[in-house]
mmCIF file of C-alpha atoms and ligand atoms in Angstrom:
data_model
loop_
_atom_site.group_PDB
_atom_site.id
_atom_site.type_symbol
_atom_site.label_atom_id
_atom_site.label_comp_id
_atom_site.label_asym_id
_atom_site.label_seq_id
_atom_site.Cartn_x
_atom_site.Cartn_y
_atom_site.Cartn_z
ATOM 1 C CA MET A 1 0.064 0.117 -0.034
ATOM 2 C CA ALA A 2 1.203 3.298 -0.937
ATOM 3 C CA ASP A 3 2.443 6.121 2.044
ATOM 4 C CA HIS A 4 0.068 8.651 2.655
ATOM 5 C CA VAL A 5 1.880 12.123 1.296
ATOM 6 C CA SER A 6 0.814 15.157 2.695
ATOM 7 C CA PRO A 7 0.901 17.995 0.116
ATOM 8 C CA GLU A 8 3.280 20.578 0.469
ATOM 9 C CA ILE A 9 1.953 24.108 1.714
ATOM 10 C CA ARG A 10 3.852 26.998 0.166
ATOM 11 C CA VAL A 11 4.516 29.644 2.875
ATOM 12 C CA ALA A 12 5.431 33.432 2.501
ATOM 13 C CA VAL A 13 6.791 35.021 5.544
ATOM 14 C CA LEU A 14 5.895 38.953 5.739
ATOM 15 C CA GLY A 15 8.578 40.812 7.833
ATOM 16 C CA ALA A 16 11.135 38.026 7.300
ATOM 17 C CA ALA A 17 14.100 40.196 7.677
ATOM 18 C CA GLY A 18 12.663 41.244 11.095
ATOM 19 C CA ARG A 19 13.227 39.186 14.759
ATOM 20 C CA MET A 20 10.248 36.827 14.657
ATOM 21 C CA GLY A 21 9.813 37.037 10.540
ATOM 22 C CA SER A 22 13.599 35.498 10.277
ATOM 23 C CA THR A 23 13.032 32.875 13.170
ATOM 24 C CA VAL A 24 9.894 31.774 11.288
ATOM 25 C CA CYS A 25 11.587 31.753 8.012
ATOM 26 C CA ASP A 26 14.125 29.226 9.662
ATOM 27 C CA ALA A 27 11.384 27.011 11.338
ATOM 28 C CA ILE A 28 9.490 26.801 8.190
ATOM 29 C CA ASP A 29 12.535 25.589 6.321
ATOM 30 C CA ALA A 30 13.192 23.043 8.586
ATOM 31 C CA ALA A 31 9.563 21.812 8.650
ATOM 32 C CA GLU A 32 8.235 18.548 7.026
ATOM 33 C CA TYR A 33 5.808 19.422 4.311
ATOM 34 C CA LEU A 34 6.157 23.508 4.503
ATOM 35 C CA THR A 35 8.204 25.442 1.629
ATOM 36 C CA LEU A 36 9.221 28.431 2.446
ATOM 37 C CA ALA A 37 8.179 30.464 -1.010
ATOM 38 C CA GLN A 38 8.627 33.730 -0.462
ATOM 39 C CA ARG A 39 10.120 36.112 2.216
ATOM 40 C CA LEU A 40 8.640 39.643 1.969
ATOM 41 C CA ASP A 41 9.814 42.658 4.055
ATOM 42 C CA LEU A 42 9.105 46.545 3.890
ATOM 43 C CA GLY A 43 8.504 48.009 0.202
ATOM 44 C CA ASP A 44 7.555 44.346 -1.306
ATOM 45 C CA ASP A 45 3.949 43.955 -2.752
ATOM 46 C CA VAL A 46 1.838 41.733 -0.998
ATOM 47 C CA SER A 47 -0.777 41.663 -3.723
ATOM 48 C CA ALA A 48 1.984 39.833 -6.173
ATOM 49 C CA LEU A 49 1.156 36.704 -4.167
ATOM 50 C CA ALA A 50 -1.956 36.136 -5.938
ATOM 51 C CA GLY A 51 -1.852 33.495 -8.385
ATOM 52 C CA SER A 52 1.940 32.370 -7.149
ATOM 53 C CA GLY A 53 0.680 29.152 -5.666
ATOM 54 C CA THR A 54 1.557 30.429 -1.915
ATOM 55 C CA CYS A 55 -1.322 28.914 0.100
ATOM 56 C CA VAL A 56 -0.377 30.563 3.830
ATOM 57 C CA ALA A 57 1.656 33.975 4.679
ATOM 58 C CA VAL A 58 2.648 34.464 7.953
ATOM 59 C CA ASP A 59 2.659 38.344 9.166
ATOM 60 C CA PHE A 60 5.148 39.439 11.780
ATOM 61 C CA THR A 61 5.465 42.893 10.689
ATOM 62 C CA ALA A 62 4.269 45.912 12.536
ATOM 63 C CA PRO A 63 0.867 47.507 14.052
ATOM 64 C CA THR A 64 0.487 50.063 11.442
ATOM 65 C CA SER A 65 1.078 47.681 8.693
ATOM 66 C CA THR A 66 -0.636 44.464 9.412
ATOM 67 C CA GLU A 67 -4.477 45.293 8.841
ATOM 68 C CA ALA A 68 -3.036 46.327 5.275
ATOM 69 C CA ASN A 69 -1.303 43.063 4.816
ATOM 70 C CA VAL A 70 -4.400 41.039 6.005
ATOM 71 C CA HIS A 71 -6.617 42.802 3.434
ATOM 72 C CA ALA A 72 -4.232 42.492 0.882
ATOM 73 C CA LEU A 73 -3.722 38.669 1.326
ATOM 74 C CA ILE A 74 -7.656 37.917 1.734
ATOM 75 C CA ASP A 75 -7.680 39.938 -1.827
ATOM 76 C CA ALA A 76 -4.912 37.453 -3.116
ATOM 77 C CA GLY A 77 -6.937 34.301 -1.772
ATOM 78 C CA VAL A 78 -4.056 33.660 0.584
ATOM 79 C CA HIS A 79 -4.565 32.060 4.067
ATOM 80 C CA ALA A 80 -3.188 34.603 6.732
ATOM 81 C CA VAL A 81 -1.523 33.502 10.121
ATOM 82 C CA VAL A 82 -0.775 36.730 12.096
ATOM 83 C CA GLY A 83 1.432 37.360 15.052
ATOM 84 C CA THR A 84 1.500 40.868 14.859
ATOM 85 C CA THR A 85 0.019 42.515 17.495
ATOM 86 C CA GLY A 86 -1.777 46.151 17.778
ATOM 87 C CA TRP A 87 -5.018 44.941 16.546
ATOM 88 C CA ASN A 88 -8.690 46.339 18.003
ATOM 89 C CA SER A 89 -11.767 45.415 17.748
ATOM 90 C CA ASP A 90 -12.844 47.885 14.763
ATOM 91 C CA ALA A 91 -9.870 46.561 12.843
ATOM 92 C CA LEU A 92 -11.128 42.950 13.600
ATOM 93 C CA ASP A 93 -14.549 43.880 12.413
ATOM 94 C CA ARG A 94 -13.361 45.018 8.940
ATOM 95 C CA VAL A 95 -11.276 41.795 8.305
ATOM 96 C CA ARG A 96 -14.493 40.154 9.246
ATOM 97 C CA GLU A 97 -16.775 42.015 6.749
ATOM 98 C CA HIS A 98 -13.752 41.948 4.065
ATOM 99 C CA LEU A 99 -13.729 37.812 4.580
ATOM 100 C CA ALA A 100 -17.841 37.865 4.606
ATOM 101 C CA GLN A 101 -17.911 39.317 0.968
ATOM 102 C CA ASP A 102 -18.042 36.577 -1.522
ATOM 103 C CA GLY A 103 -15.064 37.574 -3.982
ATOM 104 C CA PRO A 104 -13.887 34.972 -6.250
ATOM 105 C CA ARG A 105 -10.401 34.753 -4.219
ATOM 106 C CA SER A 106 -11.478 35.349 -0.544
ATOM 107 C CA ARG A 107 -14.112 32.732 -0.755
ATOM 108 C CA GLY A 108 -13.223 30.332 2.092
ATOM 109 C CA THR A 109 -10.067 32.242 3.124
ATOM 110 C CA GLY A 110 -8.912 31.666 6.534
ATOM 111 C CA VAL A 111 -7.312 34.105 8.796
ATOM 112 C CA LEU A 112 -5.894 33.878 12.525
ATOM 113 C CA ILE A 113 -5.051 36.571 14.429
ATOM 114 C CA ALA A 114 -3.179 35.286 17.330
ATOM 115 C CA PRO A 115 -1.840 37.704 20.055
ATOM 116 C CA ASN A 116 0.502 35.060 21.259
ATOM 117 C CA PHE A 117 1.522 31.512 19.696
ATOM 118 C CA ALA A 118 3.495 30.598 22.934
ATOM 119 C CA LEU A 119 1.323 27.640 24.482
ATOM 120 C CA SER A 120 1.940 28.669 27.974
ATOM 121 C CA ALA A 121 0.626 32.045 27.298
ATOM 122 C CA VAL A 122 -2.452 30.613 25.312
ATOM 123 C CA LEU A 123 -3.232 28.645 28.482
ATOM 124 C CA ALA A 124 -2.388 31.453 31.201
ATOM 125 C CA MET A 125 -5.114 33.433 28.896
ATOM 126 C CA ARG A 126 -7.716 30.341 29.237
ATOM 127 C CA PHE A 127 -6.948 29.685 32.636
ATOM 128 C CA ALA A 128 -7.339 33.503 33.533
ATOM 129 C CA ALA A 129 -10.569 33.525 31.920
ATOM 130 C CA GLN A 130 -11.899 30.461 33.914
ATOM 131 C CA ALA A 131 -10.707 31.904 37.138
ATOM 132 C CA ALA A 132 -11.819 35.512 36.674
ATOM 133 C CA ARG A 133 -15.566 34.728 38.087
ATOM 134 C CA PHE A 134 -14.228 33.495 41.308
ATOM 135 C CA PHE A 135 -12.233 36.815 42.140
ATOM 136 C CA GLU A 136 -13.123 40.416 43.401
ATOM 137 C CA SER A 137 -10.019 41.943 41.802
ATOM 138 C CA ALA A 138 -8.093 40.976 38.954
ATOM 139 C CA GLU A 139 -5.240 42.874 37.531
ATOM 140 C CA VAL A 140 -2.449 42.191 34.620
ATOM 141 C CA VAL A 141 1.104 42.868 34.291
ATOM 142 C CA GLU A 142 2.806 42.276 31.243
ATOM 143 C CA LEU A 143 6.757 42.660 30.795
ATOM 144 C CA HIS A 144 8.628 43.090 27.571
ATOM 145 C CA HIS A 145 11.897 44.078 26.133
ATOM 146 C CA PRO A 146 12.045 47.659 25.397
ATOM 147 C CA ASN A 147 12.438 47.565 21.518
ATOM 148 C CA LYS A 148 8.486 46.408 21.648
ATOM 149 C CA LEU A 149 6.569 49.185 19.663
ATOM 150 C CA ASP A 150 2.983 48.843 21.329
ATOM 151 C CA ALA A 151 1.623 48.788 24.934
ATOM 152 C CA PRO A 152 -0.019 46.938 26.359
ATOM 153 C CA SER A 153 0.696 43.772 24.558
ATOM 154 C CA GLY A 154 -1.664 42.212 22.295
ATOM 155 C CA THR A 155 -1.651 39.186 24.887
ATOM 156 C CA ALA A 156 -2.337 41.678 27.791
ATOM 157 C CA VAL A 157 -5.352 42.915 26.075
ATOM 158 C CA HIS A 158 -6.655 39.490 25.247
ATOM 159 C CA THR A 159 -6.269 38.521 28.777
ATOM 160 C CA ALA A 160 -8.140 41.575 30.302
ATOM 161 C CA GLN A 161 -10.793 41.235 27.631
ATOM 162 C CA GLY A 162 -11.518 37.467 28.527
ATOM 163 C CA ILE A 163 -11.302 38.326 32.162
ATOM 164 C CA ALA A 164 -13.829 41.075 31.815
ATOM 165 C CA ALA A 165 -16.169 39.364 29.707
ATOM 166 C CA ALA A 166 -16.030 36.593 32.573
ATOM 167 C CA ARG A 167 -16.748 38.752 34.947
ATOM 168 C CA ALA A 168 -19.767 40.256 33.139
ATOM 169 C CA HIS A 169 -21.187 36.792 32.385
ATOM 170 C CA ALA A 170 -21.003 35.889 36.252
ATOM 171 C CA GLY A 171 -22.794 39.303 36.856
ATOM 172 C CA LEU A 172 -19.728 40.659 38.966
ATOM 173 C CA GLY A 173 -19.403 44.693 39.259
ATOM 174 C CA PRO A 174 -16.554 47.195 38.903
ATOM 175 C CA ILE A 175 -13.353 45.643 40.606
ATOM 176 C CA PRO A 176 -13.041 47.570 43.597
ATOM 177 C CA ASP A 177 -10.421 50.655 43.639
ATOM 178 C CA ALA A 178 -10.836 53.940 45.959
ATOM 179 C CA THR A 179 -8.282 55.609 44.130
ATOM 180 C CA GLU A 180 -9.077 59.236 44.175
ATOM 181 C CA SER A 181 -5.953 61.112 42.868
ATOM 182 C CA ALA A 182 -3.036 59.345 41.015
ATOM 183 C CA ILE A 183 -0.173 60.474 38.585
ATOM 184 C CA GLU A 184 -1.240 59.868 34.871
ATOM 185 C CA GLY A 185 -0.603 56.280 34.091
ATOM 186 C CA ALA A 186 -0.157 54.946 37.849
ATOM 187 C CA ARG A 187 -3.088 52.988 37.671
ATOM 188 C CA GLY A 188 -2.192 51.299 34.155
ATOM 189 C CA ALA A 189 -4.349 51.191 31.084
ATOM 190 C CA ASP A 190 -8.382 50.295 31.889
ATOM 191 C CA VAL A 191 -8.918 47.284 29.310
ATOM 192 C CA ASP A 192 -12.713 46.755 29.586
ATOM 193 C CA GLY A 193 -12.575 47.821 33.578
ATOM 194 C CA VAL A 194 -9.442 45.729 33.888
ATOM 195 C CA ARG A 195 -6.356 47.342 34.696
ATOM 196 C CA VAL A 196 -3.149 46.365 32.481
ATOM 197 C CA HIS A 197 0.129 47.443 33.542
ATOM 198 C CA SER A 198 3.110 47.591 31.100
ATOM 199 C CA VAL A 199 6.758 47.181 31.823
ATOM 200 C CA ARG A 200 9.469 47.528 29.470
ATOM 201 C CA LEU A 201 12.896 45.911 30.563
ATOM 202 C CA ARG A 202 16.397 45.405 28.845
ATOM 203 C CA GLY A 203 17.074 41.802 28.731
ATOM 204 C CA LEU A 204 13.122 40.379 28.881
ATOM 205 C CA VAL A 205 11.628 38.850 26.218
ATOM 206 C CA ALA A 206 7.832 38.332 26.484
ATOM 207 C CA HIS A 207 6.133 37.929 30.249
ATOM 208 C CA GLU A 208 2.878 38.163 31.832
ATOM 209 C CA GLU A 209 1.322 37.947 35.555
ATOM 210 C CA VAL A 210 -2.256 37.871 36.035
ATOM 211 C CA LEU A 211 -3.088 38.789 39.561
ATOM 212 C CA PHE A 212 -6.421 37.806 41.234
ATOM 213 C CA GLY A 213 -7.399 38.952 44.640
ATOM 214 C CA ASN A 214 -10.037 38.006 47.519
ATOM 215 C CA PRO A 215 -10.021 38.834 50.902
ATOM 216 C CA GLY A 216 -7.419 36.743 52.472
ATOM 217 C CA GLU A 217 -5.814 35.212 49.185
ATOM 218 C CA GLN A 218 -4.370 35.723 45.900
ATOM 219 C CA LEU A 219 -3.837 33.789 42.650
ATOM 220 C CA THR A 220 -1.052 34.248 40.295
ATOM 221 C CA ILE A 221 -0.898 33.104 36.791
ATOM 222 C CA ARG A 222 2.300 33.319 35.231
ATOM 223 C CA THR A 223 3.804 32.947 31.627
ATOM 224 C CA ASP A 224 7.309 33.600 30.427
ATOM 225 C CA SER A 225 8.737 33.223 27.028
ATOM 226 C CA PHE A 226 12.451 33.296 27.393
ATOM 227 C CA ASP A 227 13.084 32.685 23.815
ATOM 228 C CA ARG A 228 11.376 33.142 20.536
ATOM 229 C CA SER A 229 11.714 29.209 19.920
ATOM 230 C CA SER A 230 8.426 29.228 22.249
ATOM 231 C CA PHE A 231 6.480 30.903 19.513
ATOM 232 C CA LEU A 232 7.553 28.366 16.799
ATOM 233 C CA PRO A 233 5.293 25.354 17.657
ATOM 234 C CA GLY A 234 1.889 27.540 17.868
ATOM 235 C CA VAL A 235 3.001 29.097 14.226
ATOM 236 C CA LEU A 236 3.688 25.757 12.309
ATOM 237 C CA LEU A 237 0.323 24.257 13.912
ATOM 238 C CA ALA A 238 -1.453 27.521 12.767
ATOM 239 C CA VAL A 239 0.137 27.165 9.034
ATOM 240 C CA ARG A 240 -0.967 23.599 9.254
ATOM 241 C CA SER A 241 -4.254 24.709 10.215
ATOM 242 C CA VAL A 242 -5.362 27.811 8.820
ATOM 243 C CA ALA A 243 -6.845 26.635 5.469
ATOM 244 C CA ASP A 244 -9.508 24.215 7.558
ATOM 245 C CA HIS A 245 -10.728 27.446 9.405
ATOM 246 C CA PRO A 246 -12.454 29.679 7.064
ATOM 247 C CA GLY A 247 -13.359 33.260 8.249
ATOM 248 C CA LEU A 248 -11.499 34.922 10.764
ATOM 249 C CA SER A 249 -10.162 33.398 14.204
ATOM 250 C CA VAL A 250 -8.881 35.273 17.036
ATOM 251 C CA GLY A 251 -6.503 33.527 19.531
ATOM 252 C CA LEU A 252 -4.725 30.181 18.838
ATOM 253 C CA ASP A 253 -6.914 28.853 21.407
ATOM 254 C CA THR A 254 -9.782 28.618 18.760
ATOM 255 C CA TYR A 255 -7.305 25.924 16.911
ATOM 256 C CA LEU A 256 -6.727 23.614 20.187
ATOM 257 C CA ASP A 257 -9.152 21.324 21.398
ATOM 258 C CA LEU A 258 -9.539 23.143 24.997
ATOM 259 C CA ALA A 259 -12.903 22.787 25.509
HETATM 260 P P1 LIG B 1 10.867 43.612 14.181
HETATM 261 O O1 LIG B 1 10.703 45.157 14.050
HETATM 262 O O2 LIG B 1 12.054 42.987 14.471
HETATM 263 O O3 LIG B 1 10.474 43.048 12.762
HETATM 264 C C1 LIG B 1 9.208 43.682 11.786
HETATM 265 C C2 LIG B 1 9.750 43.521 10.460
HETATM 266 O O4 LIG B 1 8.420 44.112 9.642
HETATM 267 C C3 LIG B 1 10.526 44.295 9.914
HETATM 268 O O5 LIG B 1 11.844 43.716 9.177
HETATM 269 C C4 LIG B 1 10.218 45.407 9.165
HETATM 270 O O6 LIG B 1 10.923 45.915 7.956
HETATM 271 C C5 LIG B 1 9.018 44.423 8.636
HETATM 272 N N1 LIG B 1 8.025 45.493 7.760
HETATM 273 C C6 LIG B 1 7.308 46.368 8.438
HETATM 274 N N2 LIG B 1 6.159 47.056 7.805
HETATM 275 C C7 LIG B 1 6.386 45.842 6.956
HETATM 276 C C8 LIG B 1 5.270 45.704 5.689
HETATM 277 N N3 LIG B 1 4.500 46.631 5.504
HETATM 278 N N4 LIG B 1 5.488 44.702 4.755
HETATM 279 C C9 LIG B 1 6.510 43.656 4.918
HETATM 280 N N5 LIG B 1 7.265 43.978 6.155
HETATM 281 C C10 LIG B 1 7.082 44.600 7.089
HETATM 282 O O7 LIG B 1 9.477 43.288 14.947
HETATM 283 P P2 LIG B 1 9.414 41.551 15.785
HETATM 284 O O8 LIG B 1 10.044 41.713 17.166
HETATM 285 O O9 LIG B 1 9.543 40.628 14.791
HETATM 286 O O10 LIG B 1 7.903 41.646 15.959
HETATM 287 C C11 LIG B 1 6.834 41.747 15.060
HETATM 288 C C12 LIG B 1 5.454 41.941 15.372
HETATM 289 O O11 LIG B 1 5.318 40.652 16.126
HETATM 290 C C13 LIG B 1 5.264 42.912 16.819
HETATM 291 O O12 LIG B 1 3.818 43.330 16.858
HETATM 292 C C14 LIG B 1 5.502 42.002 18.042
HETATM 293 O O13 LIG B 1 4.546 42.584 18.908
HETATM 294 C C15 LIG B 1 4.825 40.868 17.401
HETATM 295 N N6 LIG B 1 5.115 39.318 18.087
HETATM 296 C C16 LIG B 1 3.891 38.447 18.080
HETATM 297 C C17 LIG B 1 4.138 37.537 18.747
HETATM 298 C C18 LIG B 1 3.166 36.336 18.794
HETATM 299 O O14 LIG B 1 3.054 35.253 19.365
HETATM 300 N N7 LIG B 1 2.019 37.060 18.215
HETATM 301 C C19 LIG B 1 5.734 36.868 19.281
HETATM 302 C C20 LIG B 1 6.702 38.108 18.944
HETATM 303 C C21 LIG B 1 6.507 39.086 18.653
#
């Protein structure tokens, strides 16, 4: 009997000259059944991918360019795996609407936007959402290298939104906070009523702590990415799976069986 042969998936990487993009290029080069077809960076034309045989594009570019890249990829009929952060709900809605248009190329296209591809972070976000309804107080602290362009991190925003949604679902009121006067920024950013604090420190990679408090007790959920290699298994899983998930998916957890 003939062995089952998985078809090769041709992959383009956007932001290929960057820290994450170059790491992803190496991982795709080394992965079975994936072919690194194009390395694109600033100034390259994303629409040229249309009809090139490229099936999936991975975007690790910049918060200012990622949305335009995704729309160009949808127009080109190329599935998108997006790690770039900086997305807000309006930008996600625009991608959803674009994918819903029944264009000849966009039909069946999958887009995954994942604020974090590290399994430890994906699980931390899920566990935080599960814990949220049991605690009066919740705050998020994210800690990153000082070259990061956006704050708070996409992971922290996603974590806070998950906590806020779980609190609302459980009928919990506002988080207690008697602050009457503060230096601007002292209480962090307000993401759906959850305070998020951003630390930028030389030597760090990507870290997050979720703090939950009740009278007399605290739960801390912490995730650390020490190295960019932590993101690669999630990126490769997404590249292999995105074609099976038409439409917009937000968060790698939507591709994992975590129910
Ligand atoms: P980087 O600055 O090292 O690399 C970005 C690259 O994108 C650069 O080479 C730049 O020239 C290129 N670029 C910018 N605009 C472009 C465009 N329009 N088209 C093509 N290329 C373009 O940044 P980085 O550290 O690699 O991070 C990139 C993004 O990925 C950031 O938003 C970061 O927060 C995010 N990130 C996400 C995860 C995750 O797990 N989701 C992990 C790490 C980093």
